[in-house]
CSV table of C-alpha atoms and ligand atoms in Angstrom, one decimal:
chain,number,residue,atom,x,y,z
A,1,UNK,CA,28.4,-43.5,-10.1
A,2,UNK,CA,25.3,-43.4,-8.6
A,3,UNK,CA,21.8,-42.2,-10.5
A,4,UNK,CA,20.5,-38.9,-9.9
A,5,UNK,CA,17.1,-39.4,-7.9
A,6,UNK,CA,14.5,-38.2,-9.9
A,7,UNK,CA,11.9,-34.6,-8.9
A,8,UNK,CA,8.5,-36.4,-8.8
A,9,UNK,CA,6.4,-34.2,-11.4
A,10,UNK,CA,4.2,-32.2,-8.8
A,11,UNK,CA,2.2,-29.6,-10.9
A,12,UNK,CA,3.0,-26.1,-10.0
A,13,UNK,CA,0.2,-25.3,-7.8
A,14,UNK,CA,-3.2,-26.7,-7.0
A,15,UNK,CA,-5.4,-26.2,-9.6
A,16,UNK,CA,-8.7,-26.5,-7.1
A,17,UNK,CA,-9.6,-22.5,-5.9
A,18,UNK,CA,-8.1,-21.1,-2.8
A,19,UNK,CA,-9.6,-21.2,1.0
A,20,UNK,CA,-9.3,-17.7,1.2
A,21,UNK,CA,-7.8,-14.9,-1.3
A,22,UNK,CA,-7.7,-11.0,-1.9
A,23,UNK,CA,-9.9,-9.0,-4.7
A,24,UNK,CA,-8.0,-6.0,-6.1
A,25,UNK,CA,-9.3,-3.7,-8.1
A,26,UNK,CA,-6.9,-2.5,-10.4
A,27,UNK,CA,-9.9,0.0,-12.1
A,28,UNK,CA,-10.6,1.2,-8.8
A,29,UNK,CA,-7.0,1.8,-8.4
A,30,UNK,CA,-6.7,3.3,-11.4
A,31,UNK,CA,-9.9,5.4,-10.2
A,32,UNK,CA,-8.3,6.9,-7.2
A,33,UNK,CA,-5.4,7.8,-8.9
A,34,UNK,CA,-6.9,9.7,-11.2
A,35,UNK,CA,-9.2,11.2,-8.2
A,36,UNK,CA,-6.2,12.5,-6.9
A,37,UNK,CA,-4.7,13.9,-9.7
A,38,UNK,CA,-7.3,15.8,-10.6
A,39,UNK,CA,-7.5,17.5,-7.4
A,40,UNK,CA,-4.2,18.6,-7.4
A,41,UNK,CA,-4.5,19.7,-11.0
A,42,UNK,CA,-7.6,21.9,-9.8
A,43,UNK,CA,-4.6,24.8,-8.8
A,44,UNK,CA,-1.8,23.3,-10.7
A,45,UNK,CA,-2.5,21.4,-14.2
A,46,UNK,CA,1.2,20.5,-14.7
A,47,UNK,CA,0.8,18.7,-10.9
A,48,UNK,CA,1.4,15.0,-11.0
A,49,UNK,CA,0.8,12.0,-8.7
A,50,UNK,CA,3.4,9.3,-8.2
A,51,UNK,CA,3.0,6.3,-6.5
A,52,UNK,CA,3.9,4.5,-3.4
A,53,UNK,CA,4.5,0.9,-3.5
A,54,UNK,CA,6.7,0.4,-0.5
A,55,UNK,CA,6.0,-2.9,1.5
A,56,UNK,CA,5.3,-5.4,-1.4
A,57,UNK,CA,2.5,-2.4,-2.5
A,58,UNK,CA,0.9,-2.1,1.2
A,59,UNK,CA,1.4,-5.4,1.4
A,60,UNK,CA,-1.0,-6.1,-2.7
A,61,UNK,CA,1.8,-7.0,-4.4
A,62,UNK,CA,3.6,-4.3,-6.0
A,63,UNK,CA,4.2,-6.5,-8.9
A,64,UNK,CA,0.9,-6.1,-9.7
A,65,UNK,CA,-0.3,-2.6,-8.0
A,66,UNK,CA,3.3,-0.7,-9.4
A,67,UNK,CA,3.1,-2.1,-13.2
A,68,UNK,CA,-0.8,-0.8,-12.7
A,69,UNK,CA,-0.1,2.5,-11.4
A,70,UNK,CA,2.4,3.3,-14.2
A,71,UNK,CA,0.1,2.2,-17.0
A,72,UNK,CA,-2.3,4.8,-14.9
A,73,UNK,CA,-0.3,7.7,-15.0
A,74,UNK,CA,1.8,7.6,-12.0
A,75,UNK,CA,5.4,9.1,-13.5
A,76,UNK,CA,7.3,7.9,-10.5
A,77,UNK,CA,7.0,4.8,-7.7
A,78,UNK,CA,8.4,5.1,-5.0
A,79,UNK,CA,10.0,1.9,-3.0
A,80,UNK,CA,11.6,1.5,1.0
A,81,UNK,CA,14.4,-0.6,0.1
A,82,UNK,CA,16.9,-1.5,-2.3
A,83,UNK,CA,15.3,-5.3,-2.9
A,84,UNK,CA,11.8,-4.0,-3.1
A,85,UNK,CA,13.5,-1.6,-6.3
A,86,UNK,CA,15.2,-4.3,-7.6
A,87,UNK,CA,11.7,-6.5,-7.3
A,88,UNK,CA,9.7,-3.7,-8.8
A,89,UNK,CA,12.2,-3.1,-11.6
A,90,UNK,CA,11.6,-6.6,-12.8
A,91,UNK,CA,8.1,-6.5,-12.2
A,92,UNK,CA,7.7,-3.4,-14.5
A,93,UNK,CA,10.1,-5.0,-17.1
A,94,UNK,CA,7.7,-7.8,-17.4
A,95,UNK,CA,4.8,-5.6,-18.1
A,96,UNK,CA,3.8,-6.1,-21.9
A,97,UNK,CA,2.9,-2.2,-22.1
A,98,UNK,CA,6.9,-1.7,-21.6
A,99,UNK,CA,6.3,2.0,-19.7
A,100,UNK,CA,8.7,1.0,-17.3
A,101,UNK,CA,11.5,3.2,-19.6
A,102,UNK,CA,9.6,6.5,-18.4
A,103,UNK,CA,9.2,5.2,-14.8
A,104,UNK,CA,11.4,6.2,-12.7
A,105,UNK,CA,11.4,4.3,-9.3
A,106,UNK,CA,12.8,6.2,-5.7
A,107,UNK,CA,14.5,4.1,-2.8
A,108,UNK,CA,13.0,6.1,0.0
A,109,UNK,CA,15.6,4.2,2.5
A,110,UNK,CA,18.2,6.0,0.8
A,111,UNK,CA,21.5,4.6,-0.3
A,112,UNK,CA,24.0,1.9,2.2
A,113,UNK,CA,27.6,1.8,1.1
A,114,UNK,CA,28.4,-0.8,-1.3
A,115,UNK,CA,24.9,-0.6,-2.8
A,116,UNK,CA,25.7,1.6,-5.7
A,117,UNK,CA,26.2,-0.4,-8.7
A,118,UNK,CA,23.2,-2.5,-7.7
A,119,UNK,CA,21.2,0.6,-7.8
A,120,UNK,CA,22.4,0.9,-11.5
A,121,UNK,CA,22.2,-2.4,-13.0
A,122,UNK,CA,17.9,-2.0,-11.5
A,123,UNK,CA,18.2,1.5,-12.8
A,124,UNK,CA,17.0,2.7,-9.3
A,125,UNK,CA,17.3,6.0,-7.9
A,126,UNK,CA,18.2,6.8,-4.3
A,127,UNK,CA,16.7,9.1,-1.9
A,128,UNK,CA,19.0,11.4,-1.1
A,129,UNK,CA,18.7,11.3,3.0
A,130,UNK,CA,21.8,13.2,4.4
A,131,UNK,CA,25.4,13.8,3.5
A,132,UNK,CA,26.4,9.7,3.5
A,133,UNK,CA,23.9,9.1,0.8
A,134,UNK,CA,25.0,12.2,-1.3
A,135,UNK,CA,29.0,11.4,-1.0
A,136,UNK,CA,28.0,7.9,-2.2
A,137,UNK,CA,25.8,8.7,-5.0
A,138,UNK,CA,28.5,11.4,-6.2
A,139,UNK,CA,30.7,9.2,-6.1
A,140,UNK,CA,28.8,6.5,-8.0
A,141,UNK,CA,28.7,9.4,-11.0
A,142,UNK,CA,32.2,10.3,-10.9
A,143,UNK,CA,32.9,6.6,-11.7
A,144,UNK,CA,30.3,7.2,-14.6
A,145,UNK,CA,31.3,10.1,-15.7
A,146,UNK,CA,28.1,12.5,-15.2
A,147,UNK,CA,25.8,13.1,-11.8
A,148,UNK,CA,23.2,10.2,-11.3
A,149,UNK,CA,19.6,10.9,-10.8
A,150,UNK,CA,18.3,11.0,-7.3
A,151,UNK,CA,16.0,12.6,-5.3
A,152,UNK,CA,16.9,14.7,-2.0
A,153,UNK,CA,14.7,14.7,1.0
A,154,UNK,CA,15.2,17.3,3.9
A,155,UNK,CA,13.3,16.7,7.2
A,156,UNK,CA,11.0,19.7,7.9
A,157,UNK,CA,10.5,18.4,11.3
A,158,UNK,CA,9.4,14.5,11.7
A,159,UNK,CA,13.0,13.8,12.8
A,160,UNK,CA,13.1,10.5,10.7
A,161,UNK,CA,15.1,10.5,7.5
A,162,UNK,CA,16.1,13.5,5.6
A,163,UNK,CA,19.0,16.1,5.8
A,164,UNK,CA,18.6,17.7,9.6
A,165,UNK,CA,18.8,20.3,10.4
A,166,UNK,CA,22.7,21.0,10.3
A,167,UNK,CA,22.5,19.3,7.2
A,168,UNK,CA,20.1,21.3,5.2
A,169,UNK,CA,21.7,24.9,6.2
A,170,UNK,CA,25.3,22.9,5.1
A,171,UNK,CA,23.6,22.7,1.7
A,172,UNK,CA,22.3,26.0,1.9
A,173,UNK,CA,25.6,27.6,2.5
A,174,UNK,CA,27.3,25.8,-0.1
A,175,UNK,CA,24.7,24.6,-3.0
A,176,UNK,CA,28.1,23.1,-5.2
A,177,UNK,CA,27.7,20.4,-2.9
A,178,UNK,CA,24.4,19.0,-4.9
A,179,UNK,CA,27.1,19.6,-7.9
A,180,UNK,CA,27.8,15.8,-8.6
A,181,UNK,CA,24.3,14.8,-8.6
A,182,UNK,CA,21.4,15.1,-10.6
A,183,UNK,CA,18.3,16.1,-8.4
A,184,UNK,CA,15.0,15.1,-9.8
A,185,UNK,CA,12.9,15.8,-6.9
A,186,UNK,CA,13.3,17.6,-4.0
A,187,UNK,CA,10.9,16.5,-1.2
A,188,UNK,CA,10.1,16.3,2.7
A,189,UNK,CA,7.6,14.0,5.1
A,190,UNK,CA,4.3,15.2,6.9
A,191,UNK,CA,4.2,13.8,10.2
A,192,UNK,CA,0.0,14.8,11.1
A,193,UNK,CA,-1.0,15.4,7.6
A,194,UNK,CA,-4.4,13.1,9.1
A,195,UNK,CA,-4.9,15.5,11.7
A,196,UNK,CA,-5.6,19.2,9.5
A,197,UNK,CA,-5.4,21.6,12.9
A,198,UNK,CA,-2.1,20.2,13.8
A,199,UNK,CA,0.3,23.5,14.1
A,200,UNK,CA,2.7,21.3,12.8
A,201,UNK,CA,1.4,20.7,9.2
A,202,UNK,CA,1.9,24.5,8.4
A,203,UNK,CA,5.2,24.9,9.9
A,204,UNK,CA,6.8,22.0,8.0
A,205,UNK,CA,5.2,23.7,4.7
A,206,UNK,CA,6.9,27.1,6.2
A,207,UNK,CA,10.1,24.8,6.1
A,208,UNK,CA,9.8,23.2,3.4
A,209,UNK,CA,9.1,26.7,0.8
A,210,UNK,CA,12.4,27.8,2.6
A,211,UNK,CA,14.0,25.0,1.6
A,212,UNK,CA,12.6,25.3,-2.4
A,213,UNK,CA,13.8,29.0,-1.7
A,214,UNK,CA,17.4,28.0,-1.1
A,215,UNK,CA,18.2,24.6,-2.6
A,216,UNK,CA,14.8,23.5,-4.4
A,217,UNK,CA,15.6,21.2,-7.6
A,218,UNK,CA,13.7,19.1,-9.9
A,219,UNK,CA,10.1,18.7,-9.0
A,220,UNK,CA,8.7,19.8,-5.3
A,221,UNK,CA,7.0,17.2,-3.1
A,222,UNK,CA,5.3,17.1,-0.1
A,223,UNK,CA,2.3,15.7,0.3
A,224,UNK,CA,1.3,12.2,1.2
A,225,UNK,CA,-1.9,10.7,1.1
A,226,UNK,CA,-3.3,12.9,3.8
A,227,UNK,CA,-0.9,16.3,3.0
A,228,UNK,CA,-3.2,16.1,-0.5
A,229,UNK,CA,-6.3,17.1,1.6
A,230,UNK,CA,-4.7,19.9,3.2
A,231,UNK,CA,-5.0,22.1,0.7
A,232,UNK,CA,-3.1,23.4,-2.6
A,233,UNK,CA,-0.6,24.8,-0.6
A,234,UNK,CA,0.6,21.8,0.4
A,235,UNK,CA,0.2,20.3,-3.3
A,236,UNK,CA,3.4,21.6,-4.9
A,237,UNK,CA,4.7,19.6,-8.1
A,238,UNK,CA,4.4,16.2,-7.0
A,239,UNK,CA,1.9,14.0,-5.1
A,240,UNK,CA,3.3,10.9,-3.0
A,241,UNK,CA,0.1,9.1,-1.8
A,242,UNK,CA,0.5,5.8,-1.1
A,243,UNK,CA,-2.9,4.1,1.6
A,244,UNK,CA,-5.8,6.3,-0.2
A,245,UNK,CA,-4.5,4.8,-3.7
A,246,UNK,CA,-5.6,1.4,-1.8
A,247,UNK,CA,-8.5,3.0,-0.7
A,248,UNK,CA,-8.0,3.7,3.0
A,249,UNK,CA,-9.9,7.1,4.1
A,250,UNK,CA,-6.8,9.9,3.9
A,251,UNK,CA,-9.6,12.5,6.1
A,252,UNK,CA,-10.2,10.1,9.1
A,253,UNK,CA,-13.5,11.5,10.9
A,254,UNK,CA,-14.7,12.7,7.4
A,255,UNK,CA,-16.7,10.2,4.2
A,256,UNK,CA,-13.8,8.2,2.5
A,257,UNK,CA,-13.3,9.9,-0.7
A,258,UNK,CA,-11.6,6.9,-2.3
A,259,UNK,CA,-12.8,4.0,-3.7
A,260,UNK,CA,-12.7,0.4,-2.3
A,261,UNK,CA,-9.7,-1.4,-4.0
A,262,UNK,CA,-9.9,-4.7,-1.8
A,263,UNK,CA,-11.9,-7.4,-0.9
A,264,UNK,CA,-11.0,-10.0,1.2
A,265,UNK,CA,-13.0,-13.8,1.2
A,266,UNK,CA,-12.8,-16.7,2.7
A,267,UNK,CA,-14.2,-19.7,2.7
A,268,UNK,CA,-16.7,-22.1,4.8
A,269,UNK,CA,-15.3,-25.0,6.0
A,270,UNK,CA,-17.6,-26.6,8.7
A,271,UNK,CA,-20.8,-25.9,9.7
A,272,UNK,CA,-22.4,-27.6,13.3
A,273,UNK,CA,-25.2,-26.8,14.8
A,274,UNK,CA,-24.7,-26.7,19.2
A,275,UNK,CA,-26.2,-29.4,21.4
A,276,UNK,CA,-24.7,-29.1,24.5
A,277,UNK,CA,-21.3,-27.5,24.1
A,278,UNK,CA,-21.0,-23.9,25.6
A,279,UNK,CA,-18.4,-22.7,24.1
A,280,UNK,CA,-16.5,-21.8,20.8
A,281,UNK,CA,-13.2,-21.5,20.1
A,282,UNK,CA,-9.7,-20.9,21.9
A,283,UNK,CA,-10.5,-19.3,25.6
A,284,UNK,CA,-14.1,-20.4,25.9
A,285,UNK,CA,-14.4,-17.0,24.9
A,286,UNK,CA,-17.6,-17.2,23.2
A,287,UNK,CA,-20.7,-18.5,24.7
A,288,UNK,CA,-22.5,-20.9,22.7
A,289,UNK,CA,-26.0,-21.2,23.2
A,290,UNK,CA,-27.9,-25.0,22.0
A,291,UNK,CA,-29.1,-24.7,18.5
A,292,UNK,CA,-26.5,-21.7,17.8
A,293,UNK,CA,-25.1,-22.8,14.3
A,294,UNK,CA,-21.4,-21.9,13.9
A,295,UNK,CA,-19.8,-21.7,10.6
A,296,UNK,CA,-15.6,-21.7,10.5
A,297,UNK,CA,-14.1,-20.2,8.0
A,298,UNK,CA,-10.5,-20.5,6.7
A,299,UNK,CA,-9.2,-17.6,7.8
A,300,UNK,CA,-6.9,-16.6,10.5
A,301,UNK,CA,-4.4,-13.9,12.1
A,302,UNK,CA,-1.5,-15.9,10.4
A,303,UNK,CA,-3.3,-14.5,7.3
A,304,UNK,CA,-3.3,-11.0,8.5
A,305,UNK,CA,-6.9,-11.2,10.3
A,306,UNK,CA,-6.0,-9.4,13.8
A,307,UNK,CA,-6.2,-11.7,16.5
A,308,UNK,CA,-6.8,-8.3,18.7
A,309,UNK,CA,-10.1,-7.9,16.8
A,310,UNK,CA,-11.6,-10.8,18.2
A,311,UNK,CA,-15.7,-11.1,18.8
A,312,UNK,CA,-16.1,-8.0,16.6
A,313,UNK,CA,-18.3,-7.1,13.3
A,314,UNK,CA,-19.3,-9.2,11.3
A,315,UNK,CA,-19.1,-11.3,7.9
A,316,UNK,CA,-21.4,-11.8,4.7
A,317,UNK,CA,-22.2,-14.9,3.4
A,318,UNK,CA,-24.8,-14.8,0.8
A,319,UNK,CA,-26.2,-11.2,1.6
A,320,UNK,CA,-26.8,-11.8,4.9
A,321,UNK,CA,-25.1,-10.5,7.8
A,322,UNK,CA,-23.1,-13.4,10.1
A,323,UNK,CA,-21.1,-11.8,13.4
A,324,UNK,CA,-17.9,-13.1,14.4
A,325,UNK,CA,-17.5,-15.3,17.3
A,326,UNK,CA,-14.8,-15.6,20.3
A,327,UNK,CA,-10.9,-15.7,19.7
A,328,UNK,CA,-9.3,-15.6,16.1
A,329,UNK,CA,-7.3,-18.6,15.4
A,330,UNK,CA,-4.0,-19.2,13.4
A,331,UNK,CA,-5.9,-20.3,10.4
A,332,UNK,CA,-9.5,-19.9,11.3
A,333,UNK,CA,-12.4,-17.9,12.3
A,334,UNK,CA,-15.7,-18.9,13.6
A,335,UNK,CA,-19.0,-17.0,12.4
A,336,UNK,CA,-22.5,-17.5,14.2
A,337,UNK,CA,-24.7,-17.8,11.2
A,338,UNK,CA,-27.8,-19.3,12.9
A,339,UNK,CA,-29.7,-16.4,11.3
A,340,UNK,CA,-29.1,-17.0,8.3
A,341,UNK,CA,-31.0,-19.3,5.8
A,342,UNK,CA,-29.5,-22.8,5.8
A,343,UNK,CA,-29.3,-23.3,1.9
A,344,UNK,CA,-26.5,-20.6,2.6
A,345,UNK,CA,-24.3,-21.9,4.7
A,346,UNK,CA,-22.5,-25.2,3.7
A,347,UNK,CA,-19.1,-26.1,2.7
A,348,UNK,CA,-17.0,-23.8,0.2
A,349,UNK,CA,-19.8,-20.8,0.6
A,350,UNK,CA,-18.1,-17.8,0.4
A,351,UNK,CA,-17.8,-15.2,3.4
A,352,UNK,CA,-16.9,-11.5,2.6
A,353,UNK,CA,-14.8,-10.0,5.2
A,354,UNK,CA,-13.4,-6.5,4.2
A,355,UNK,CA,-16.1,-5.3,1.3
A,356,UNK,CA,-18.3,-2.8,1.5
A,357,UNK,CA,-20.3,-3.7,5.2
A,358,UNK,CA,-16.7,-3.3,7.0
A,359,UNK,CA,-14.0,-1.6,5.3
A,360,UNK,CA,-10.0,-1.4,6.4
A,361,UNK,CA,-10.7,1.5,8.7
A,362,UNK,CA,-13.4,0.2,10.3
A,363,UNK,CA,-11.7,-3.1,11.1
A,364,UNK,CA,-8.5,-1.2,12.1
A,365,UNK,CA,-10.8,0.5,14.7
A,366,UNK,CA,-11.8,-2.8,15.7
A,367,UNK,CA,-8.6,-4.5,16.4
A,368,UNK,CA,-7.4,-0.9,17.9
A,369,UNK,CA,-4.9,-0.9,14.8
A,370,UNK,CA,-4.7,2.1,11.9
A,371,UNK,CA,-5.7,0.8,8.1
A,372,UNK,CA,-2.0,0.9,7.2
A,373,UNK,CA,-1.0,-2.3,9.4
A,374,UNK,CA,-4.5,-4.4,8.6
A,375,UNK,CA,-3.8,-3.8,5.0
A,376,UNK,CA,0.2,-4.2,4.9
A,377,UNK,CA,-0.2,-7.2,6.7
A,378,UNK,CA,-2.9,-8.9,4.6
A,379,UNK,CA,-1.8,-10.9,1.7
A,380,UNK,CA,1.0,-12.5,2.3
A,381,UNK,CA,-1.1,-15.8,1.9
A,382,UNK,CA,-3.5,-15.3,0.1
A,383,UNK,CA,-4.3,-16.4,-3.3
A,384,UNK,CA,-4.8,-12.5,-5.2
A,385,UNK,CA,-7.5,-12.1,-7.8
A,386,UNK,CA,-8.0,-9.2,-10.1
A,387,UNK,CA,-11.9,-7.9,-10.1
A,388,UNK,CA,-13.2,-5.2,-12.0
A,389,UNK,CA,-15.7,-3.0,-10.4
A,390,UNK,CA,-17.4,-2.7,-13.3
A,391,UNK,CA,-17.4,1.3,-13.3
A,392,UNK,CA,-15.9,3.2,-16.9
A,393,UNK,CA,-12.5,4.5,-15.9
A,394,UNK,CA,-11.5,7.3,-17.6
A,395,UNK,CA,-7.4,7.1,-17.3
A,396,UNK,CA,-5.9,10.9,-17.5
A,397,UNK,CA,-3.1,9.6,-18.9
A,398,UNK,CA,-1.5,6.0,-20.4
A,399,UNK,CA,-3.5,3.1,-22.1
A,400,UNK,CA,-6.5,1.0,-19.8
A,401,UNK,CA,-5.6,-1.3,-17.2
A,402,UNK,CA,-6.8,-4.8,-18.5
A,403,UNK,CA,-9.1,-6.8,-16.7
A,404,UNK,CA,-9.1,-10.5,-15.4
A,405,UNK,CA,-13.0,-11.4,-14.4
A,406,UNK,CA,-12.9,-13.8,-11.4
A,407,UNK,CA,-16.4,-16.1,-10.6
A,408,UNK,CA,-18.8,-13.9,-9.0
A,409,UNK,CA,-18.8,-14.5,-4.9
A,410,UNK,CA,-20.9,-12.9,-2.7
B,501,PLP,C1,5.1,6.0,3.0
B,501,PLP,C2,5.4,7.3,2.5
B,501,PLP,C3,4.6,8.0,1.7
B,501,PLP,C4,3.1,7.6,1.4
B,501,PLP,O1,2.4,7.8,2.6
B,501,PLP,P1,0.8,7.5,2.7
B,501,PLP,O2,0.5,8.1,4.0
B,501,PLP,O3,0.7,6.1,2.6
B,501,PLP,O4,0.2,8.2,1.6
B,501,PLP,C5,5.0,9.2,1.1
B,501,PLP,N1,6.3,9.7,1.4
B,501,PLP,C6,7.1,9.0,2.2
B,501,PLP,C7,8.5,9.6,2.5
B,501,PLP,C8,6.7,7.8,2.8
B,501,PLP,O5,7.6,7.2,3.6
């Protein structure tokens, strides 16, 4: 018999702080929730806002931003897939508040065949997207022994997911079908809720009251982030924002109405000061000039910094403004900070990159991206730190969101 090698004791993590990390703002969160509640609940006080915490939370961590938007009032979340339910579930489980009993969560991906019992032992509800998904789910509650919640989404016209065309005037026809379920929400997708004169926008409302004429059931959704701003007629019962609960502008071309909910820092590693060089970084894209000082920070597109927004805007270190220089590495980004006073700029300063002098949509601009993909694709490396903004929140609903004060960085 031979001795089982022993696990060297590593400790869990470093203890020593991270090159570069996320600041969310769970008040600010909490903030533009409310914001958006109460403008629904200018026409329609019973009006609610759920929330959408597909892609890991926009890519935030929907362990952190779904147990923080329940405690905030939101009385649904609202997942892509079956694993990111199941993830949630757990995450809401472990919340010491234990609101996660009066929080139903949606599966916007609908239902795949074989996945009902998992969608019961997460207590998950599937959107409902066309006959497949309804046979399964009505099967699921005959083997129960009463209709399941779900909720049932017919496509107004994005031609994406929900009951076509066929499908919806099936229902219509015959509304016993819907007989072996138990429809919660009834909802449908914009598809230019960010642009307010498309023609489109008021014939998928025209659509959509047909469809709460002949089949409506539960609570009436339509509006996303954007479909919020178009007016109360496109408020109905139910809110579904996801990106302006993360702060991204839902009126592009107008002042963001929400409030910043992330930061994103990183720190200095190097600093050198040009003699003869001419050029930084990959490409020689970036002329160096002798004397330039060039700071590199620990940063990169394999962090979710777009490689395609190269040589544009600019960092702060210390108050001060530093642009960004040539290509974007895998893991780094260089800064010319000869500007800016040298006490500043030294090893382990930190360098604000998304904050309040360059915000998501402004970088999106830059990198010729929309807000959704920089966000959803930050933070899959980073170290993520709850900040308060320091504003009074007043939550509509539910208990405060507690706090976790970080060292103060520029
Ligand atoms: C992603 C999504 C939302 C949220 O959209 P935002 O534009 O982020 O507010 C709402 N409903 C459905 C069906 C979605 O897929």
């Amino acid at each position: 018999m031979s001795t089982p090698a022993t696990t060297p004791a590593f400790p869990a993590a470093p203890a020593a702080p991270p090159p570069a990390w996320i600041e969310i703002d769970l008040a600010a969160l909490a903030g533009n929730h409310a914001r958006l509640t109460r403008l629904m609940r200018v026409h329609n006080p019973a009006a609610e806002v759920a929330g959408v915490v597909k892609a890991n939370g926009y890519g935030l961590g929907a362990d952190l931003v779904g147990p923080a938007l329940a405690r905030a009032g939101a009385p649904a979340l609202f997942v892509a897939h079956l694993a990111e339910g199941a993830a949630l579930r757990q995450a809401l489980a472990a919340d010491p508040y234990q609101l996660q009993l009066a929080r139903p969560v949606y599966v916007l991906n609908g239902i795949a065949e074989g996945e009902a019992d998992d969608f019961l032992a997460f207590d998950l509800r599937p959107v409902l997207n066309g006959p497949d998904d309804l046979d399964r789910w009505t099967r699921a509650g005959r083997t129960r022994g009463r209709p399941l919640p779900a909720a049932l989404h017919i496509d107004t016209g994005m031609s994406r997911l929900g009951f076509d065309e066929a499908g919806f005037a099936a229902l219509a026809a015959d509304p016993s079908r819907l007989g072996g379920v138990d429809i919660r929400i009834t909802m449908s997708h914009l598809a230019c809720a960010d642009d307010p004169a498309h023609p489109l926008n008021r014939r998928q409302l025209d659509r959509f009251l047909a469809v709460a004429a002949a089949i409506g059931r539960g609570r009436l959704s339509l509006a996303n982030s954007s479909g919020l701003f178009l007016g109360p007629d496109f408020h109905f019962d139910l809110g579904r924002p996801g990106v302006a609960l993360y702060g991204i502008n839902p009126i592009p071309g107008r002042a963001n109405p929400m409030a910043p909910v992330v930061h994103l820092k990183a720190r200095v590693l190097q600093v050198r000061t040009i003699d003869s060089f001419e050029s930084v970084g990959y490409g020689a894209a970036a002329r160096a000039r002798p004397g330039m000082r060039v700071a590199t920070l620990a940063i990169g597109y394999a962090d979710g910094w777009p490689w395609s927004a190269a040589g544009k805007g600019e960092v702060m270190i210390g108050g001060h403004r530093a642009p960004i220089l040539g290509r974007v590495s895998m893991d780094l980004v260089t800064v010319d900070v000869s500007a800016l006073p040298p006490s500043l700029i030294h090893g382990g300063a930190v360098a604000e990159l998304i904050g309040s002098h360059r915000d998501i949509d402004a970088l999106a601009e830059d990198a010729g991206t929309i807000g959704y993909e920089i966000l959803t694709r930050l933070g899959r490396r980073y170290a993520r730190r709850l900040v308060t903004s320091g504003q009074t929140q007043v939550y509509p609903i539910g208990v405060p969101t507690p706090q976790t004060e970080v060292d103060p960085a520029p």
